[in-house]
CSV table of C-alpha atoms and ligand atoms in Angstrom, one decimal:
chain,number,residue,atom,x,y,z
A,66,MET,CA,-84.8,17.0,99.7
A,67,THR,CA,-85.0,19.2,97.3
A,68,ASP,CA,-87.7,20.1,95.5
A,69,ALA,CA,-86.9,19.3,91.5
A,70,ASN,CA,-89.1,21.4,89.9
A,71,ALA,CA,-88.6,24.7,91.7
A,72,PRO,CA,-87.1,26.9,89.3
A,73,GLN,CA,-83.0,27.4,89.8
A,74,GLY,CA,-81.3,30.7,91.0
A,75,GLU,CA,-84.7,32.2,92.2
A,76,GLY,CA,-83.3,35.1,93.2
A,77,GLN,CA,-80.9,35.4,89.8
A,78,LEU,CA,-83.6,34.8,87.5
A,79,ALA,CA,-86.0,38.2,88.7
A,80,HIS,CA,-82.6,40.0,88.9
A,81,ASP,CA,-82.7,38.9,85.2
A,82,ASP,CA,-86.2,40.9,84.6
A,83,PRO,CA,-85.0,42.6,81.6
A,84,THR,CA,-88.4,44.7,82.4
A,85,THR,CA,-86.9,45.6,86.1
A,86,ARG,CA,-82.7,45.3,85.3
A,87,HIS,CA,-81.8,48.5,85.2
A,88,PRO,CA,-84.3,51.4,86.2
A,89,LYS,CA,-86.2,53.3,83.9
A,90,VAL,CA,-85.1,56.4,83.3
A,91,SER,CA,-86.5,59.9,83.6
A,92,PRO,CA,-84.0,62.4,82.5
A,93,PRO,CA,-85.1,65.2,83.2
A,94,GLU,CA,-85.0,68.8,80.3
A,95,GLN,CA,-81.4,69.4,80.4
A,96,ASP,CA,-78.6,70.5,78.0
A,97,GLN,CA,-74.6,70.3,76.9
A,98,PRO,CA,-72.7,71.5,74.5
A,99,GLU,CA,-71.0,68.9,71.8
A,100,PRO,CA,-69.5,65.9,72.6
A,101,GLY,CA,-71.1,66.5,76.1
A,102,LEU,CA,-69.1,65.0,79.6
A,103,ASP,CA,-71.3,61.3,80.9
A,104,VAL,CA,-70.0,62.4,84.3
A,105,ARG,CA,-72.5,65.4,83.9
A,106,ALA,CA,-75.7,63.9,82.4
A,107,GLU,CA,-78.8,63.4,85.0
A,108,PRO,CA,-79.0,60.0,85.6
A,109,THR,CA,-75.3,58.8,84.7
A,110,PRO,CA,-75.2,56.5,82.3
A,111,ASP,CA,-74.3,52.9,83.3
A,112,ILE,CA,-70.9,52.5,82.0
A,113,GLY,CA,-70.3,49.0,84.5
A,114,LEU,CA,-67.8,50.7,86.2
A,115,ASP,CA,-69.7,49.0,89.2
A,116,SER,CA,-71.8,46.0,87.2
A,117,TYR,CA,-69.5,44.7,84.4
A,118,VAL,CA,-68.1,41.1,85.7
A,119,GLY,CA,-65.0,39.9,82.9
A,120,ARG,CA,-65.1,36.7,82.4
A,121,ASP,CA,-61.8,35.9,80.4
A,122,ARG,CA,-63.6,36.0,76.6
A,123,LEU,CA,-60.5,37.8,75.3
A,124,GLN,CA,-57.3,37.2,77.2
A,125,GLY,CA,-54.3,38.9,75.8
A,126,ARG,CA,-56.5,40.6,72.9
A,127,ARG,CA,-55.5,44.4,72.1
A,128,ALA,CA,-58.2,46.6,70.8
A,129,LEU,CA,-58.9,50.0,69.5
A,130,VAL,CA,-62.3,51.6,70.6
A,131,THR,CA,-63.6,54.8,69.0
A,132,GLY,CA,-65.8,57.7,71.1
A,133,GLY,CA,-64.9,55.2,74.1
A,134,ASP,CA,-64.6,57.5,76.8
A,135,SER,CA,-68.3,57.6,76.9
A,136,GLY,CA,-71.3,56.3,76.8
A,137,ILE,CA,-71.9,52.9,75.1
A,138,GLY,CA,-68.2,52.4,74.1
A,139,ALA,CA,-67.2,53.5,78.0
A,140,ALA,CA,-69.0,50.1,78.6
A,141,VAL,CA,-67.1,48.3,75.8
A,142,ALA,CA,-63.9,49.5,76.6
A,143,ILE,CA,-64.1,48.5,80.2
A,144,ALA,CA,-66.3,45.5,79.4
A,145,PHE,CA,-63.2,44.1,76.6
A,146,ALA,CA,-60.8,44.7,80.4
A,147,ARG,CA,-62.5,43.1,82.3
A,148,GLU,CA,-62.6,40.7,79.5
A,149,GLY,CA,-58.6,40.0,79.8
A,150,ALA,CA,-58.4,42.9,76.3
A,151,ASP,CA,-55.7,46.0,76.7
A,152,VAL,CA,-57.4,48.0,75.4
A,153,ALA,CA,-56.7,52.0,73.5
A,154,ILE,CA,-59.5,54.6,72.9
A,155,ALA,CA,-60.2,57.4,70.8
A,156,TYR,CA,-62.2,61.1,72.1
A,157,LEU,CA,-62.4,64.3,71.3
A,158,PRO,CA,-59.5,66.6,73.6
A,159,ALA,CA,-63.1,68.0,75.5
A,160,GLU,CA,-63.8,64.2,76.8
A,161,GLU,CA,-60.9,63.8,78.5
A,162,GLU,CA,-63.0,64.2,82.2
A,163,ASP,CA,-64.5,60.9,80.8
A,164,ALA,CA,-61.8,59.2,79.3
A,165,ARG,CA,-60.0,59.2,82.5
A,166,ARG,CA,-62.7,57.6,84.5
A,167,VAL,CA,-62.2,54.3,81.6
A,168,VAL,CA,-58.3,54.6,81.2
A,169,ASP,CA,-58.4,54.3,85.4
A,170,ALA,CA,-61.2,51.1,85.4
A,171,ILE,CA,-58.9,49.1,82.5
A,172,GLU,CA,-55.6,49.8,85.0
A,173,GLN,CA,-57.8,48.9,87.9
A,174,ALA,CA,-58.3,45.6,85.5
A,175,GLY,CA,-55.0,44.9,85.5
A,176,ARG,CA,-54.8,45.7,81.8
A,177,THR,CA,-52.6,48.4,79.4
A,178,ALA,CA,-54.6,51.7,78.9
A,179,VAL,CA,-54.0,53.8,75.8
A,180,ALA,CA,-55.7,57.7,75.3
A,181,LEU,CA,-55.4,58.7,72.3
A,182,PRO,CA,-57.2,62.3,72.3
A,183,GLY,CA,-58.5,64.0,68.7
A,184,ASP,CA,-60.5,65.0,66.9
A,185,LEU,CA,-62.1,62.0,63.8
A,186,MET,CA,-62.8,65.8,61.8
A,187,ASP,CA,-58.9,66.0,61.1
A,188,ARG,CA,-57.3,63.9,58.4
A,189,HIS,CA,-53.7,63.8,60.2
A,190,TYR,CA,-55.4,62.3,63.4
A,191,ARG,CA,-57.5,59.8,61.2
A,192,ALA,CA,-54.5,58.5,59.4
A,193,ARG,CA,-52.6,57.8,62.2
A,194,LEU,CA,-54.9,56.7,65.5
A,195,VAL,CA,-55.2,52.9,64.5
A,196,ASP,CA,-50.8,52.8,64.0
A,197,ALA,CA,-50.7,55.0,67.5
A,198,ALA,CA,-53.3,52.0,69.0
A,199,ALA,CA,-50.9,49.2,67.5
A,200,ASP,CA,-47.7,50.7,68.6
A,201,GLY,CA,-49.2,51.5,72.6
A,202,LEU,CA,-50.5,48.5,72.6
A,203,GLY,CA,-48.2,46.1,70.6
A,204,GLY,CA,-50.8,45.3,67.3
A,205,LEU,CA,-54.4,45.0,67.1
A,206,ASP,CA,-57.1,42.3,66.9
A,207,ILE,CA,-60.2,44.4,67.4
A,208,LEU,CA,-61.3,47.9,66.0
A,209,VAL,CA,-64.5,48.8,67.9
A,210,ASN,CA,-65.6,52.2,65.1
A,211,ASN,CA,-67.8,53.5,67.4
A,212,ALA,CA,-67.8,56.8,67.7
A,213,GLY,CA,-70.3,58.8,66.3
A,214,LYS,CA,-72.5,62.7,65.9
A,215,GLN,CA,-76.1,62.8,66.1
A,216,VAL,CA,-77.4,66.3,65.7
A,217,ILE,CA,-81.7,66.8,65.8
A,218,SER,CA,-82.9,69.4,62.7
A,219,GLU,CA,-86.5,69.2,61.9
A,220,SER,CA,-86.3,70.0,58.4
A,221,LEU,CA,-84.0,69.5,55.5
A,222,ASP,CA,-84.1,73.4,55.1
A,223,GLU,CA,-82.3,73.0,58.8
A,224,LEU,CA,-79.5,71.4,57.4
A,225,THR,CA,-77.2,72.7,57.0
A,226,ASP,CA,-73.8,71.0,54.5
A,227,GLU,CA,-71.1,71.3,57.7
A,228,GLN,CA,-73.6,69.3,59.3
A,229,ILE,CA,-74.4,66.8,56.6
A,230,ASP,CA,-70.2,66.8,55.9
A,231,GLU,CA,-69.3,65.5,60.1
A,232,THR,CA,-72.1,63.3,60.7
A,233,PHE,CA,-70.9,61.5,57.2
A,234,HIS,CA,-66.9,62.0,58.3
A,235,VAL,CA,-67.3,60.9,61.8
A,236,ASN,CA,-70.3,57.8,61.8
A,237,ILE,CA,-69.3,56.2,58.5
A,238,THR,CA,-66.2,58.1,56.4
A,239,SER,CA,-63.8,57.1,59.6
A,240,MET,CA,-64.8,53.4,59.5
A,241,PHE,CA,-63.2,53.7,55.7
A,242,THR,CA,-59.7,55.3,56.7
A,243,LEU,CA,-60.2,53.6,59.8
A,244,SER,CA,-61.1,49.7,59.4
A,245,ARG,CA,-58.1,49.9,56.0
A,246,ALA,CA,-55.4,50.9,58.6
A,247,ALA,CA,-56.8,47.9,61.3
A,248,LEU,CA,-56.8,45.5,58.6
A,249,LYS,CA,-52.8,46.1,57.9
A,250,HIS,CA,-52.3,45.0,61.5
A,251,MET,CA,-54.4,41.9,61.6
A,252,GLY,CA,-54.4,38.7,61.3
A,253,PRO,CA,-56.9,35.7,61.1
A,254,GLY,CA,-58.7,35.7,64.6
A,255,SER,CA,-59.0,39.6,64.5
A,256,THR,CA,-62.1,40.9,64.6
A,257,ILE,CA,-64.0,44.5,63.6
A,258,VAL,CA,-67.5,45.2,65.4
A,259,ASN,CA,-69.1,48.5,64.7
A,260,THR,CA,-71.9,50.5,66.2
A,261,THR,CA,-74.6,51.3,63.6
A,262,SER,CA,-78.6,51.7,65.1
A,263,ILE,CA,-82.6,51.1,65.0
A,264,GLN,CA,-82.7,54.8,62.3
A,265,ALA,CA,-80.1,51.9,59.8
A,266,TYR,CA,-84.3,51.0,60.2
A,267,GLU,CA,-86.7,53.6,61.5
A,268,PRO,CA,-85.2,56.9,60.6
A,269,SER,CA,-86.6,59.7,62.4
A,270,PRO,CA,-87.9,62.5,60.2
A,271,ASN,CA,-85.6,64.8,62.1
A,272,LEU,CA,-82.3,62.2,62.0
A,273,LEU,CA,-82.0,61.8,58.3
A,274,ASP,CA,-78.3,62.5,58.3
A,275,TYR,CA,-77.3,60.3,60.7
A,276,ALA,CA,-80.2,57.5,59.7
A,277,SER,CA,-78.3,57.4,56.8
A,278,THR,CA,-75.2,57.2,58.0
A,279,LYS,CA,-76.2,54.4,60.2
A,280,ALA,CA,-77.8,52.5,57.1
A,281,ALA,CA,-74.6,52.9,55.3
A,282,ILE,CA,-72.6,51.6,58.0
A,283,ASN,CA,-74.8,47.9,58.1
A,284,ASN,CA,-74.1,47.9,53.7
A,285,PHE,CA,-70.5,48.6,54.6
A,286,THR,CA,-70.5,46.0,57.5
A,287,LYS,CA,-71.5,43.7,54.9
A,288,GLY,CA,-69.4,44.2,51.9
A,289,LEU,CA,-66.1,44.6,54.3
A,290,ALA,CA,-67.0,41.1,55.7
A,291,GLN,CA,-67.2,39.7,52.6
A,292,GLN,CA,-64.0,40.9,51.8
A,293,VAL,CA,-61.9,39.9,54.3
A,294,ALA,CA,-63.8,36.3,55.4
A,295,SER,CA,-60.6,34.4,53.7
A,296,ARG,CA,-58.6,35.7,55.7
A,297,GLY,CA,-59.4,34.8,59.1
A,298,ILE,CA,-61.4,37.8,60.1
A,299,ARG,CA,-64.7,38.6,60.8
A,300,VAL,CA,-66.5,42.4,60.4
A,301,ASN,CA,-69.9,42.6,62.3
A,302,GLY,CA,-71.8,45.8,63.9
A,303,VAL,CA,-74.5,45.9,66.9
A,304,ALA,CA,-77.6,48.0,66.2
A,305,PRO,CA,-78.9,50.0,70.0
A,306,GLY,CA,-82.4,50.9,70.5
A,307,PRO,CA,-82.3,53.8,72.8
A,308,VAL,CA,-79.7,53.6,74.8
A,309,TRP,CA,-79.7,56.3,78.6
A,310,THR,CA,-76.2,58.2,76.7
A,311,VAL,CA,-74.4,62.4,77.4
A,312,LEU,CA,-75.6,62.1,73.2
A,313,GLN,CA,-79.7,62.6,73.8
A,314,VAL,CA,-78.5,65.1,75.6
A,315,THR,CA,-76.8,67.3,72.6
A,316,ASP,CA,-79.2,67.8,70.4
A,317,GLY,CA,-79.3,64.1,70.0
A,318,GLN,CA,-83.0,64.4,71.2
A,319,PRO,CA,-85.5,67.6,71.4
A,320,LYS,CA,-85.2,68.4,74.6
A,321,GLU,CA,-89.0,68.0,76.5
A,322,LYS,CA,-88.8,64.4,74.6
A,323,LEU,CA,-85.6,63.2,77.0
A,324,PRO,CA,-88.3,62.5,80.4
A,325,LYS,CA,-90.0,59.0,77.9
A,326,PHE,CA,-86.8,58.9,76.1
A,327,GLY,CA,-86.9,54.6,75.6
A,328,GLN,CA,-90.5,54.4,77.4
A,329,ASN,CA,-91.8,52.9,74.1
A,330,THR,CA,-90.0,50.3,73.0
A,331,PRO,CA,-91.5,46.5,74.3
A,332,LEU,CA,-89.1,46.3,77.3
A,333,GLY,CA,-90.4,50.0,78.0
A,334,ARG,CA,-87.3,51.7,79.6
A,335,ALA,CA,-84.2,53.1,77.6
A,336,GLY,CA,-80.8,50.4,78.1
A,337,GLN,CA,-78.0,51.5,80.1
A,338,PRO,CA,-74.6,51.3,78.3
A,339,VAL,CA,-73.6,48.5,79.7
A,340,GLU,CA,-76.3,46.6,78.4
A,341,MET,CA,-74.4,47.3,75.1
A,342,ALA,CA,-71.1,45.8,76.3
A,343,PRO,CA,-71.9,41.6,75.9
A,344,ALA,CA,-72.7,42.0,72.0
A,345,TYR,CA,-69.8,43.6,71.8
A,346,VAL,CA,-67.5,41.1,73.8
A,347,PHE,CA,-69.8,38.1,71.8
A,348,LEU,CA,-68.8,39.2,68.3
A,349,ALA,CA,-65.7,40.4,69.2
A,350,SER,CA,-64.5,37.2,70.6
A,351,GLY,CA,-64.2,33.8,69.0
A,352,GLU,CA,-67.2,32.4,69.9
A,353,SER,CA,-68.9,33.9,67.3
A,354,SER,CA,-66.6,32.3,65.1
A,355,TYR,CA,-68.9,31.6,62.5
A,356,VAL,CA,-71.1,34.8,62.6
A,357,ASN,CA,-69.6,36.9,60.0
A,358,GLY,CA,-71.6,40.4,58.4
A,359,GLU,CA,-74.5,40.3,61.0
A,360,THR,CA,-76.0,43.2,62.9
A,361,LEU,CA,-77.0,42.6,66.6
A,362,ASN,CA,-79.6,44.5,67.6
A,363,ALA,CA,-79.9,45.4,71.5
A,364,ASN,CA,-82.9,47.6,71.5
A,365,GLY,CA,-85.7,46.8,73.5
A,366,GLY,CA,-87.4,44.3,71.5
A,367,THR,CA,-88.7,46.6,68.5
A,368,PRO,CA,-88.5,44.7,65.7
A,369,THR,CA,-86.1,44.9,62.8
A,370,PRO,CA,-85.1,43.6,58.9
B,685,NAD,P1,-72.1,59.1,73.3
B,685,NAD,O1,-71.3,61.0,72.8
B,685,NAD,O2,-71.0,58.3,74.6
B,685,NAD,O3,-70.1,59.2,72.4
B,685,NAD,C1,-70.0,59.0,70.7
B,685,NAD,C2,-68.3,59.5,70.7
B,685,NAD,O4,-68.6,59.0,69.3
B,685,NAD,C3,-67.7,60.3,71.9
B,685,NAD,O5,-67.9,60.1,72.5
B,685,NAD,C4,-67.3,60.9,70.8
B,685,NAD,O6,-65.5,60.7,71.7
B,685,NAD,C5,-67.0,60.6,69.9
B,685,NAD,N1,-67.0,61.4,68.6
B,685,NAD,C6,-68.3,62.2,67.9
B,685,NAD,N2,-67.4,63.0,67.9
B,685,NAD,C7,-66.3,62.6,67.2
B,685,NAD,C8,-65.4,63.8,66.1
B,685,NAD,N3,-65.1,64.5,65.6
B,685,NAD,N4,-64.2,63.2,66.4
B,685,NAD,C9,-63.8,61.8,67.4
B,685,NAD,N5,-65.1,61.8,67.9
B,685,NAD,C10,-65.7,62.3,68.0
B,685,NAD,O7,-72.9,58.4,72.6
B,685,NAD,P2,-73.2,57.0,72.5
B,685,NAD,O8,-74.8,57.4,72.7
B,685,NAD,O9,-72.8,56.3,73.7
B,685,NAD,O10,-72.8,56.9,70.9
B,685,NAD,C11,-71.7,55.9,71.0
B,685,NAD,C12,-72.4,55.1,69.2
B,685,NAD,O11,-73.3,53.9,69.2
B,685,NAD,C13,-72.6,56.8,68.5
B,685,NAD,O12,-72.0,55.8,66.9
B,685,NAD,C14,-73.9,57.1,68.2
B,685,NAD,O13,-74.3,56.8,66.6
B,685,NAD,C15,-74.7,55.1,68.5
B,685,NAD,N6,-75.1,54.4,68.7
B,685,NAD,C16,-76.2,55.4,70.2
B,685,NAD,C17,-77.7,55.0,70.7
B,685,NAD,C18,-78.3,56.1,71.7
B,685,NAD,O14,-79.9,55.3,72.2
B,685,NAD,N7,-77.3,56.5,72.8
B,685,NAD,C19,-78.1,54.3,69.7
B,685,NAD,C20,-78.2,54.0,68.6
B,685,NAD,C21,-76.7,53.7,68.0
B,686,MG,MG1,-67.8,60.8,75.0
């Protein structure tokens, strides 16, 4: 006879311990020029290639993921494909090597992959990116605004106008352009998911430009969500905490801080990109039908407003 009080699936429960489910990384000091490649980061960020299991939650959807070559965007693109969606990824031309891994994974999931390299600082590219995705996918139901630039600057004196412009353009201004274009293709049931950050609430003193854009993204998300709700379209955000990606290696953090990256969170470790993907799947799918204008914090337990 089995003990009715015994925990179900003890092996699985132990596997799900959030403090140990993914390794506690202690990345060595390292450097890459922007935009950096996941395949050259040490350790390699876990984008779910060997671990994400889909459950048909996005069957037949068509999604564009910006910054879909690496890190969080790559994990989202792979998860979406394994959930049954066709996926277009946007990324910088220099990131082709990372992008190939994601395109291959989407195709191995039996879905259509569309690769759309280009620079979001180029207004011609920005203007046609969404239509190109819709052309390649035969329509568009999901937009994930995830591309981001994060470069530290120790004082406002050192922060150049050029960097401020770039950070704002890539992180928030492009969300206006891409969301406007996407909404022209979208009907009831469609969703937009924006990547914001814990920096929206807890700005680091060396990330003034970056953190400001992330606060703006939360606000943009709440405003646009109300604007399009009556059309049956929802807009939400995900706010990651410290997640091990190449963004940290390309001057996203001071080098000497890399070995302890993310270890000051309540869970005691940095997150992996694959751990962000379920939040995006939830918000992109019909499962979250009554969630709108919300930011889902996936940050290892740091309290947020
Ligand atoms: P990442 O470097 O893997 O992804 C960022 C992507 O942005 C790049 O792959 C690149 O394709 C894209 N990008 C940057 N500049 C661009 C430009 N000019 N034109 C087109 N694309 C451009 O790093 P990530 O950590 O996965 O970042 C994804 C998102 O997550 C970003 O918005 C970032 O701000 C956010 N975020 C990351 C963390 C973290 O700890 N890693 C925490 C909170 C929020
Ligand atoms: Mg990249």
